[in-house]
Coordinates of C-alpha atoms and ligand atoms in Angstrom, one line a residue:
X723 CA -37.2 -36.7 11.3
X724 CA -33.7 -37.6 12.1
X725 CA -34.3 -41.4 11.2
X726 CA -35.8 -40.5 8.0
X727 CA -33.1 -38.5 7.2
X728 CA -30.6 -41.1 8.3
X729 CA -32.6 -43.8 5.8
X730 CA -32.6 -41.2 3.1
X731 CA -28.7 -41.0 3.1
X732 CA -28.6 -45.1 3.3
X733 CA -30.3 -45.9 0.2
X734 CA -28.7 -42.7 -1.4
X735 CA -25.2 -44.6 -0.3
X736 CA -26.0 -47.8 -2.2
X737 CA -27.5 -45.6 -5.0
X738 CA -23.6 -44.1 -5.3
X739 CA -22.1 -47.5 -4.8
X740 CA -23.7 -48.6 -8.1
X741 CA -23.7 -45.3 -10.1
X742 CA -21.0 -43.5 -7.9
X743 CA -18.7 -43.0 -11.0
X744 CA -21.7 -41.5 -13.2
X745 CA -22.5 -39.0 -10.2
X746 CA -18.6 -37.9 -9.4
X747 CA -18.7 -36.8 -13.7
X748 CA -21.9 -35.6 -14.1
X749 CA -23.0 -34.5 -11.2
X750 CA -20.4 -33.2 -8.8
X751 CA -22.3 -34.0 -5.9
X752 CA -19.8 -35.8 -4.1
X753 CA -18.6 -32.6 -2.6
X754 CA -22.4 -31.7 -1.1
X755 CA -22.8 -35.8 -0.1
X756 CA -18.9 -35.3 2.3
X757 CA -20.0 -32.1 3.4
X758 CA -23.7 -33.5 4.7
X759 CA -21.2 -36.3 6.2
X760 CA -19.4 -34.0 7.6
X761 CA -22.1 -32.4 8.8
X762 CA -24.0 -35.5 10.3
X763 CA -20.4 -36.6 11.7
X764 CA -20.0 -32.9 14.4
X765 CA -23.7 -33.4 14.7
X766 CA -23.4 -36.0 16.3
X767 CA -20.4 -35.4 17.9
X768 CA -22.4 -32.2 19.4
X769 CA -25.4 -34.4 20.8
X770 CA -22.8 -36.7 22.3
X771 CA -20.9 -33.8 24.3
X772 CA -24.1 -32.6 25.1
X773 CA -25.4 -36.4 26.5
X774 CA -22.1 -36.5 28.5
X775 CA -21.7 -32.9 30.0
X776 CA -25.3 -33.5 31.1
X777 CA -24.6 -36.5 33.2
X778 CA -22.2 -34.6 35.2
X779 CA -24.0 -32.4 37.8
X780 CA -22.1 -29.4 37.6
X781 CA -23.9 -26.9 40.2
X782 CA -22.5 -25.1 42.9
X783 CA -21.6 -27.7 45.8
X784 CA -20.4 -30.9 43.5
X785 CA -17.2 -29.9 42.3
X786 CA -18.0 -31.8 39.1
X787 CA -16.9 -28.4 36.7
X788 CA -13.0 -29.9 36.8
X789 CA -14.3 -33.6 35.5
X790 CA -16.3 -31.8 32.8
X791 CA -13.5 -29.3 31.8
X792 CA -11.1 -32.2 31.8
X793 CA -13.5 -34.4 29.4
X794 CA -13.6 -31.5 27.1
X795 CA -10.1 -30.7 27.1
X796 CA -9.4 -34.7 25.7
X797 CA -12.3 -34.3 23.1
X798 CA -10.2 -31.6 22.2
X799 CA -6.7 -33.3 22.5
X800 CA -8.5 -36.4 20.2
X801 CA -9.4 -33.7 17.4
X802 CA -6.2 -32.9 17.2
X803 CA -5.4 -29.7 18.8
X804 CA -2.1 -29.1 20.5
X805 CA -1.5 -30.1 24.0
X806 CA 0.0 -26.4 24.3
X807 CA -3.0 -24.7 23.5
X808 CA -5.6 -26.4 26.7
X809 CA -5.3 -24.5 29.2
X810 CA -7.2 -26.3 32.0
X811 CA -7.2 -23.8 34.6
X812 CA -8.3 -25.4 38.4
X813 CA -9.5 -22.7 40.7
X814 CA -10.8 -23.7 44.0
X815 CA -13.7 -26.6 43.4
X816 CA -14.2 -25.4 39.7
X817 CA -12.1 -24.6 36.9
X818 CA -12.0 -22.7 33.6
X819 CA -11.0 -24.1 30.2
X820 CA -9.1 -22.5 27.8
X821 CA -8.6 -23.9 24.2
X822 CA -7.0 -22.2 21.3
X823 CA -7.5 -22.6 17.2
X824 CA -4.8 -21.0 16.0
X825 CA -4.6 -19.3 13.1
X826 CA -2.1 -18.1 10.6
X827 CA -2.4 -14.3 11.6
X828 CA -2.8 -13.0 8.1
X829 CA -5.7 -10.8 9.1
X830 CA -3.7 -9.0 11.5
X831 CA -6.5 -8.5 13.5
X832 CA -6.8 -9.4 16.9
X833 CA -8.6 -13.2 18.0
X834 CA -12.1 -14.2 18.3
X835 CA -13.5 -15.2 22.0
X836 CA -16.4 -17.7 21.7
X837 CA -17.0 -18.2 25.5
X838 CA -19.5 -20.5 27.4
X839 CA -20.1 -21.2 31.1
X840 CA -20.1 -25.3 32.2
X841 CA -21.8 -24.3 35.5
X842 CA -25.5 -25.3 35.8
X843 CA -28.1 -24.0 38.6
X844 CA -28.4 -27.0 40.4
X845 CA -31.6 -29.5 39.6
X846 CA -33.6 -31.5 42.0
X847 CA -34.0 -35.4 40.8
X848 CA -37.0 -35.5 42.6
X849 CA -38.9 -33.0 41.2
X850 CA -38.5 -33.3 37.8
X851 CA -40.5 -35.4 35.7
X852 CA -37.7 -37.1 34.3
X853 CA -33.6 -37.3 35.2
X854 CA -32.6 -33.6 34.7
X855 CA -28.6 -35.5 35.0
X856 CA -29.7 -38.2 31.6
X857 CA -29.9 -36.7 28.7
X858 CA -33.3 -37.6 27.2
X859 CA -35.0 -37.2 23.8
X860 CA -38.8 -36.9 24.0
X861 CA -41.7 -35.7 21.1
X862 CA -39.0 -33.6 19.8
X863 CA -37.3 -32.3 22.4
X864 CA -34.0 -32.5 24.3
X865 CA -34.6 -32.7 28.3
X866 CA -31.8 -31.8 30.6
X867 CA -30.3 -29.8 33.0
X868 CA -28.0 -27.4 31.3
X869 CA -29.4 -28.4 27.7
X870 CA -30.5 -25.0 27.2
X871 CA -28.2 -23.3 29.6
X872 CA -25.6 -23.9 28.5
X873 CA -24.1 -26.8 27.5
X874 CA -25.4 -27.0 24.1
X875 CA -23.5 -23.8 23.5
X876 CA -20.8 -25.1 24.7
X877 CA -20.7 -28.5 22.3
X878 CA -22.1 -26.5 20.0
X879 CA -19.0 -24.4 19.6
X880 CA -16.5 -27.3 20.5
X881 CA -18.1 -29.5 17.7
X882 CA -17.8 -26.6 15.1
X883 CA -14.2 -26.2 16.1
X884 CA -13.3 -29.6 16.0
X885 CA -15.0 -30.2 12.5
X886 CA -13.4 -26.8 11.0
X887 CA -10.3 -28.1 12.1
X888 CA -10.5 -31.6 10.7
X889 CA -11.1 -29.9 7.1
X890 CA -8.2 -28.0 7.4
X891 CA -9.8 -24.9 8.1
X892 CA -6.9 -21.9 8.7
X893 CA -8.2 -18.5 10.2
X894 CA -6.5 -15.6 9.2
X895 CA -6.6 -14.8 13.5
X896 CA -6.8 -16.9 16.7
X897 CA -10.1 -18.3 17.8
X898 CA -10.3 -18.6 21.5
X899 CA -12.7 -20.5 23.2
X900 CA -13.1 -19.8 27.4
X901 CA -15.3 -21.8 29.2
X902 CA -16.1 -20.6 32.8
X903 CA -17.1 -22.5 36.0
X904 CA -19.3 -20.7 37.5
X905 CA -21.2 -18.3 35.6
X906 CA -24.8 -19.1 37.5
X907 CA -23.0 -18.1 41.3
X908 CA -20.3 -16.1 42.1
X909 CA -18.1 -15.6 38.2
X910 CA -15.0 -15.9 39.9
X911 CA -13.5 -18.1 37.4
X912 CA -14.7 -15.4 34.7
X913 CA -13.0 -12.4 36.4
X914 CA -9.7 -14.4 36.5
X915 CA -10.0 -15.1 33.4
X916 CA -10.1 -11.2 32.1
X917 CA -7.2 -10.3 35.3
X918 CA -4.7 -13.1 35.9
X919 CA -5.2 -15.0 32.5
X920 CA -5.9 -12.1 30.5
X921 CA -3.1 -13.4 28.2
X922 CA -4.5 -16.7 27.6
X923 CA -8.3 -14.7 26.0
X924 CA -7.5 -11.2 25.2
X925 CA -9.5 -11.1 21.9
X926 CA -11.1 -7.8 19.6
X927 CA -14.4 -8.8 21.0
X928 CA -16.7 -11.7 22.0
X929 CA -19.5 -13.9 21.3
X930 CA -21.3 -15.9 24.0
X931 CA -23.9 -17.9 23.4
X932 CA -25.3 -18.0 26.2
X933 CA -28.9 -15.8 25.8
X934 CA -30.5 -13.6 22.9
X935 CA -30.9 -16.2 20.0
X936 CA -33.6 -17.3 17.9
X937 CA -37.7 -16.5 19.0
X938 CA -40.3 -19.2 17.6
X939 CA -43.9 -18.1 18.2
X940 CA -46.2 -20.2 19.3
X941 CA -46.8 -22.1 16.1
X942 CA -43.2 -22.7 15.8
X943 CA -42.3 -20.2 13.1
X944 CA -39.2 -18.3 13.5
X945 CA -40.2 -14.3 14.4
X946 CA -36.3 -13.1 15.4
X947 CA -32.7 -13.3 16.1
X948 CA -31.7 -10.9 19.1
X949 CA -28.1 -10.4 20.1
X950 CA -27.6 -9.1 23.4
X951 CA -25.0 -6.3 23.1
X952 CA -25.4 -4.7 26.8
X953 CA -27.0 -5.7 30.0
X954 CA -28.4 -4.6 33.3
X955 CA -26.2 -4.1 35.9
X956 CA -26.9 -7.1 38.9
X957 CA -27.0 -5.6 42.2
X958 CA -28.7 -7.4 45.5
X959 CA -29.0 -5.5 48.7
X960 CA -30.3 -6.9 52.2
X961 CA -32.4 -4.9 54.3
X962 CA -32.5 -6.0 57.8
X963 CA -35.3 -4.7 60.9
X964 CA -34.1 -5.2 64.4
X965 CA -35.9 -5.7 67.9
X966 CA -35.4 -5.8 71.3
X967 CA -37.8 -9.0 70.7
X968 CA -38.8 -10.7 74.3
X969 CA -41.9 -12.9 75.0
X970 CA -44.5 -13.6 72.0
X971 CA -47.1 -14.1 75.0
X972 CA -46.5 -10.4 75.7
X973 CA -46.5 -8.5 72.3
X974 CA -45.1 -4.8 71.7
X975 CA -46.4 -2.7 69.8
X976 CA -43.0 -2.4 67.4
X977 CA -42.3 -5.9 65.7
X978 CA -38.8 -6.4 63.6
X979 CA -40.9 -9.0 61.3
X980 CA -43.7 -6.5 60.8
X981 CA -41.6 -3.8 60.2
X982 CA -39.5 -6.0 57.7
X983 CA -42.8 -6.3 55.6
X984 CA -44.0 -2.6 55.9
X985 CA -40.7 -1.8 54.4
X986 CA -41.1 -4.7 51.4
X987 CA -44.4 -3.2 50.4
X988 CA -43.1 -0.3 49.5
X989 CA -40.4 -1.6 47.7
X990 CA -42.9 -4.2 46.1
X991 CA -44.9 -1.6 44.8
X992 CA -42.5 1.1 43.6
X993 CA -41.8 1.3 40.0
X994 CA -38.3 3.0 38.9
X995 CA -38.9 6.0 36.4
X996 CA -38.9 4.7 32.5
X997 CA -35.5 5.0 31.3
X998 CA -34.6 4.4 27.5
X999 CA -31.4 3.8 25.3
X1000 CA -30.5 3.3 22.1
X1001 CA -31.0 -0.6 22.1
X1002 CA -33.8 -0.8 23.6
X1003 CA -36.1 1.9 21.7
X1004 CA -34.7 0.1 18.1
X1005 CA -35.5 -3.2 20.3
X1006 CA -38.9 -1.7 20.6
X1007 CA -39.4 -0.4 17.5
X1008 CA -37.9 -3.2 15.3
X1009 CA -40.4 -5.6 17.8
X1010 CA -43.4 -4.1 17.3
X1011 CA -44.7 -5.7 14.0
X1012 CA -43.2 -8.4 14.9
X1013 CA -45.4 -9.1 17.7
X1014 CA -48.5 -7.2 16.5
X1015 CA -52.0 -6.7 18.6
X1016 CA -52.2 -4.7 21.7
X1017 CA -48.8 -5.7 22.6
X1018 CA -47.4 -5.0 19.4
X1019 CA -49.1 -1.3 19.6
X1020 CA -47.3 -0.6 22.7
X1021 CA -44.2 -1.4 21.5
X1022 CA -44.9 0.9 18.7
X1023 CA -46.5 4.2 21.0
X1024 CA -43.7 3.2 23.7
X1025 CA -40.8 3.5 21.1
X1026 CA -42.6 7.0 19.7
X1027 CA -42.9 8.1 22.6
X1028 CA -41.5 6.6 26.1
X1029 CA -43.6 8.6 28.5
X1030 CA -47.1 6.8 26.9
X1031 CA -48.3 5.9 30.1
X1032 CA -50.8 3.3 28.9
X1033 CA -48.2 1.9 26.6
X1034 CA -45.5 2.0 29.7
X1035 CA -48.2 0.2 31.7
X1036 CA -49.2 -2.7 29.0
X1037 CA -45.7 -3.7 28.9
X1038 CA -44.6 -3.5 31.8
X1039 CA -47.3 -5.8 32.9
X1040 CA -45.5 -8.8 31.0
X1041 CA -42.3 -10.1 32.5
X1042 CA -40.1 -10.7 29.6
X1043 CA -40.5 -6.9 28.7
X1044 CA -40.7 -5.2 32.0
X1045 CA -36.8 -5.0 32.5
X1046 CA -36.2 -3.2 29.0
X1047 CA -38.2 -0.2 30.8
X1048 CA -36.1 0.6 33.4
X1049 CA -34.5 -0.7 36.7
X1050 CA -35.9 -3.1 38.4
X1051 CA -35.8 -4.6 42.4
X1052 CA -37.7 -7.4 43.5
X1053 CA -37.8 -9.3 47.0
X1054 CA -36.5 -12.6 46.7
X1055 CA -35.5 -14.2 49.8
X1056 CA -36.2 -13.8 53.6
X1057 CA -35.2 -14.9 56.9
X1058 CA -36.6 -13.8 60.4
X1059 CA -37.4 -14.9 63.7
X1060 CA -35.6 -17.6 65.7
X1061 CA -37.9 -19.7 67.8
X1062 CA -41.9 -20.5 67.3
X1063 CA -42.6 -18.8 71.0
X1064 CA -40.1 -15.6 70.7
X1065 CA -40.5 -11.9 69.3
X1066 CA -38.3 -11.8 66.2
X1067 CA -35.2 -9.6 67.3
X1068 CA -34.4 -9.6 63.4
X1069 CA -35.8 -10.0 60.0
X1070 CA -33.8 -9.8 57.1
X1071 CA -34.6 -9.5 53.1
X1072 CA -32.7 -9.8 49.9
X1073 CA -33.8 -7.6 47.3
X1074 CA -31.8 -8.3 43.9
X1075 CA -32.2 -5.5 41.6
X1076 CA -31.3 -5.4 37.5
X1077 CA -29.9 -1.7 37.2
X1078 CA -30.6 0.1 33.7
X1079 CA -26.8 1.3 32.1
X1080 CA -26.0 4.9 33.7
X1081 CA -28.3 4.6 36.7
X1082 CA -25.8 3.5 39.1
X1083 CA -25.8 1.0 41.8
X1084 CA -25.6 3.6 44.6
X1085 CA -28.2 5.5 43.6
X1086 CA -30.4 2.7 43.7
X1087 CA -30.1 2.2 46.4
X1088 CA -30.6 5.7 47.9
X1089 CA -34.0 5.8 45.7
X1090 CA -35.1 2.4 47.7
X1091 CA -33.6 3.8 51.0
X1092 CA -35.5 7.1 49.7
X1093 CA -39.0 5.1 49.2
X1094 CA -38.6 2.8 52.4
X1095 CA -38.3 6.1 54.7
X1096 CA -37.8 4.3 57.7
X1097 CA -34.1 5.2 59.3
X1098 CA -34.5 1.9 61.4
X1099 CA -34.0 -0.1 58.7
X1100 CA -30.6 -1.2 58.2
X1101 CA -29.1 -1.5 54.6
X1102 CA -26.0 -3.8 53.1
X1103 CA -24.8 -4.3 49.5
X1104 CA -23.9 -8.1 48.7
X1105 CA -20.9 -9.1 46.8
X1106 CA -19.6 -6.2 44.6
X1107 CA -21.5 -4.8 41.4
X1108 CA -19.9 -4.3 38.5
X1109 CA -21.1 -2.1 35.5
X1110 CA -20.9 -1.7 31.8
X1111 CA -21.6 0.2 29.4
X1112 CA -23.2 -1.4 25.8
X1113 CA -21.2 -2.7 23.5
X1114 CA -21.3 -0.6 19.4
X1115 CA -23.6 -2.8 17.2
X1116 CA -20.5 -3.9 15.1
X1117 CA -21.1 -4.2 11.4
X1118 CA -18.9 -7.1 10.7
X1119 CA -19.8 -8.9 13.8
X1120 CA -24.2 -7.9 13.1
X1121 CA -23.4 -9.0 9.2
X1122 CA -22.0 -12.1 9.7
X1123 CA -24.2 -13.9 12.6
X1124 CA -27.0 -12.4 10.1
X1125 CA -25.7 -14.5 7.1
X1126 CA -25.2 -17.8 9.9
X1127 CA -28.7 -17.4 10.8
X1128 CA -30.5 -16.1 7.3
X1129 CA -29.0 -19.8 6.3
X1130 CA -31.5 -21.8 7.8
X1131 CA -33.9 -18.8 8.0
X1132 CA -33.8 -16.3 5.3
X1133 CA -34.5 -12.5 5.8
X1134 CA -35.5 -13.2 9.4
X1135 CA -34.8 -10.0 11.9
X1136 CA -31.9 -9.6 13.8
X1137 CA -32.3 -7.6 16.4
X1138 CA -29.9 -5.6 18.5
X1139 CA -31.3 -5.9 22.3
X1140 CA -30.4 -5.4 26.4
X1141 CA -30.4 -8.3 28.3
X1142 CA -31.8 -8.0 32.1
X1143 CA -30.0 -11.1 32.9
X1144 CA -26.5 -11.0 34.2
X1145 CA -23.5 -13.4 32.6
X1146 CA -20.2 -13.5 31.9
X1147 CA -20.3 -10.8 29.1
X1148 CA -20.2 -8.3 31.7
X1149 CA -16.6 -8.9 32.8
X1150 CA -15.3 -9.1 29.2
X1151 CA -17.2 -5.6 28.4
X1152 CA -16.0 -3.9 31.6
X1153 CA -12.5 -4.7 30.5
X1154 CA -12.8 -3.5 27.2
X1155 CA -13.9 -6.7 25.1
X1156 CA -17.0 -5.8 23.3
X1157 CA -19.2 -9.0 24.0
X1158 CA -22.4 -10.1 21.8
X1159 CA -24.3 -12.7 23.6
X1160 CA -26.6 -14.8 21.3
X1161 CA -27.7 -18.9 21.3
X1162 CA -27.7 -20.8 18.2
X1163 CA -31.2 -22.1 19.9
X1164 CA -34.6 -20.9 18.4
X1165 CA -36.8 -21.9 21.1
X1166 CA -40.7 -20.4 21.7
X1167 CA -40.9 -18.1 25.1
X1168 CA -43.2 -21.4 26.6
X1169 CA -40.4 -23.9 25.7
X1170 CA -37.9 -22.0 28.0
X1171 CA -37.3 -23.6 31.5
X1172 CA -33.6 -22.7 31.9
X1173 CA -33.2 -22.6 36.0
X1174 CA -36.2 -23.8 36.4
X1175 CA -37.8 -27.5 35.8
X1176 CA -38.0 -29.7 33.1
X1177 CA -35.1 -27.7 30.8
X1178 CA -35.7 -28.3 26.9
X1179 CA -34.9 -27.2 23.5
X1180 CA -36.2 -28.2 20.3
X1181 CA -34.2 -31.7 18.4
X1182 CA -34.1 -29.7 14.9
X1183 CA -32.2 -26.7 16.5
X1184 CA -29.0 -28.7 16.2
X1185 CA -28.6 -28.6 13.1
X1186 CA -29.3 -24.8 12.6
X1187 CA -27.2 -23.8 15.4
X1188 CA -24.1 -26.2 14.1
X1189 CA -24.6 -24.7 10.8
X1190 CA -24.8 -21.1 11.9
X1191 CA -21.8 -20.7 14.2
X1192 CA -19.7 -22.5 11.3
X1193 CA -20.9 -19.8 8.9
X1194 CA -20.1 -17.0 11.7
X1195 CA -16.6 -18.6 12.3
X1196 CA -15.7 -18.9 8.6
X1197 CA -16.9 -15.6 7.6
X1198 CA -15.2 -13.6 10.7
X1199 CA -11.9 -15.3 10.7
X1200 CA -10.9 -15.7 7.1
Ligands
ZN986 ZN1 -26.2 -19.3 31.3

């Protein structure tokens, strides 16, 4: 499709070489033919930030955030941004990026955050099909680690920077763009950023795009837009069963691994009581006829009315919608025993939990504490939750990613929704940044291998996402 395109614009070049005077009189076209230029020009610009980021294996471990955030911070410098306005922050084996746009402050109105994390969850070579570090284009896909999450956000937003800038673009406020190091692990570069270097990225609110975005079904057609405005507090908890242990040729009755997996039963089985906001009943509601059939129903009853049990226990038999229905906790790791020939004198599982908004971390845990029952059972509380509450559904903000997206896709839905996820939205919203965390991908559910193997988006998302966050950028900052 590209090439076609590509051949198109060829012969139409010669055609204005010959008749180039006629068309600049008659048809004012030359305007539309610079702007597709243009357009083609940060395109391409995008996929090759996108190509390069990939080849650098940026998970936990490499230390290959700082040679990323230094590669940006020249494509920057090239486009002509001032040398005063990169911050390259080092921190440790990663670093954050800082770049501001500056504007002329007409508006009066606080900056813009676009933020982006340059972090991936590591990939395995050997288990992929192809090289998750090479960025490769395939039947219409891009493949890559970090193509979906997030590096195309983040060229996407650098390449709409860099292009509004070379046509003399002036906000009427600062545009700030933050990228963080590591978003997928522990977020300390993010929490610096809102504490130490609150200076450099204090904004009126901020877009991430990093989540929510555009839903293709499974014939391709678009169905949605969801912005994220709030998420699920991340909370993981260890629960730990302890022996005496001795001889595994003379067994007790009591056993620290059997215990262990008494315990994870229970907490396998129990479901945390329905709980319902704002955002996620018009989530439900809006969804519903989007989605139609059985599903769609449920949606419907669930949104009427939230104690439907049928409708409760439809969708909460499908992952992507079980989290909008309440807390969550799930085993995911475990470690026990120490030799082949020994009773276990421990055993030890993580159970990461998504928290619904005004739940509480504590009290999650006294409700699994609560359903466990067994005193025995020692508890801990890993790293240090934080929550926050949801951020308004802002009308300027809602109005103008609506008019980015109804560019390429007119009168589609936009959708206000809670993500169960975790990202770097959280810090900005607990210190007062009201955060809005949607991709400029439109993707079906089945294309979506982010963390996982075999990571792809679609080719022709490019050019909608490069033409939507221009539209957003234009319309909120001048
Ligand atoms: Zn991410």
């Amino acid at each position: 499709m590209r090439f076609n395109k590509n051949k198109g614009k060829n012969v139409m070049k010669k055609y204005m070489g010959i008749f180039g005077l006629f068309f600049m009189i008659c048809c004012g076209c030359t305007s539309t033919h610079a702007a597709d230029d243009a357009a083609q020009k940060y395109q391409d610009k995008a996929l090759e930030m996108i190509r390069v980021s990939v080849s650098m294996r940026t998970a936990k471990g490499f230390g290959n955030v700082p040679e990323l955030a230094t590669y940006i911070a020249d494509e920057f410098k090239s486009a002509g941004f001032d040398q005063k306005d990169i911050h390259l922050l080092p921190m440790g084996d990663t670093a954050a990026l800082v770049i501001r746009y500056r504007g002329d402050g007409s508006s009066g109105k606080k900056p813009i955050l676009l933020s982006a994390h340059m972090d991936v969850v590591d990939a395995l070579p050997k288990d992929w099909e192809r090289d998750p570090f090479t960025l490769i284009e395939e039947n219409g896909y891009y493949y890559g680690r970090g193509v979906n999450d997030n590096k195309f956000g983040i060229a996407v937003l650098a390449a709409t920077m860099m292009r509004l800038k070379s046509e003399g673009f002036v906000p009427n406020r600062d545009i700030i763009l933050a990228l963080t190091g590591d978003e997928e692990t522990r977020m300390i570069t993010t929490r610096s950023l809102v504490t130490e270097y609150r200076h450099l990225i204090d904004a009126e609110f901020a877009l991430i795009p990093d989540g929510g975005g555009g839903h293709l079904d499974e014939n391709g057609k678009a169905v949605s837009f969801s912005v994220d405005s709030a998420e699920k507090t991340y909370a993981t908890f260890e629960m730990t069963a302890r022996n005496s242990g001795g001889h595994s040729s003379r067994p007790k009755r009591d056993n620290a691994i059997a215990d262990l997996s008494a315990a994870l039963n229970k907490v396998f089985r129990y479901e945390f009581p329905v709980r319902t906001n704002e955002l996620t009943l018009s989530y439900f509601e809006q969804t519903a006829p989007l989605v139609g059939g059985t599903v769609g129903d449920a949606m419907k009853r669930f949104a009427e009315n939230p104690q439907d049990k049928d409708a409760v226990s439809i969708l909460r038999s499908i992952p992507v919608y079980v989290g909008s229905l309440g807390t969550t906790c799930v085993p995911t790791m475990l470690r026990a025993g120490h030799a082949e020939n020994a009773l276990p004198q421990s055993a030890t599982a993580t159970i990461n939990c998504r928290v619904f908004p005004g739940l509480g971390v504590d009290e999650t845990l006294a409700r699994l504490k609560k359903i466990v029952a067994n005193d025995a059972i020692e508890w801990k509380g890993l790293g240090s939750p934080l929550e926050s509450d949801a951020s308004p559904v802002r009308k300027d903000v809602f109005e103008a990613i609506s008019r980015g997206v109804h560019a390429s896709y007119p009168d589609l839905p936009i959708i206000p929704h809670m993500a169960s996820g975790a990202s770097d939205a959280l810090h900005f919203r607990a210190v007062g940044i009201p955060s809005y965390t949607f991709s400029g991908i439109f993707i079906k559910d089945s294309d979506k291998f982010s963390h996982g193997l075999n990571e792809r988006i679609p080719t022709d998302t490019l050019p909608v996402a490069m033409k939507m966050w221009r539209s957003i950028l234009m319309e909120l900052a001048s």
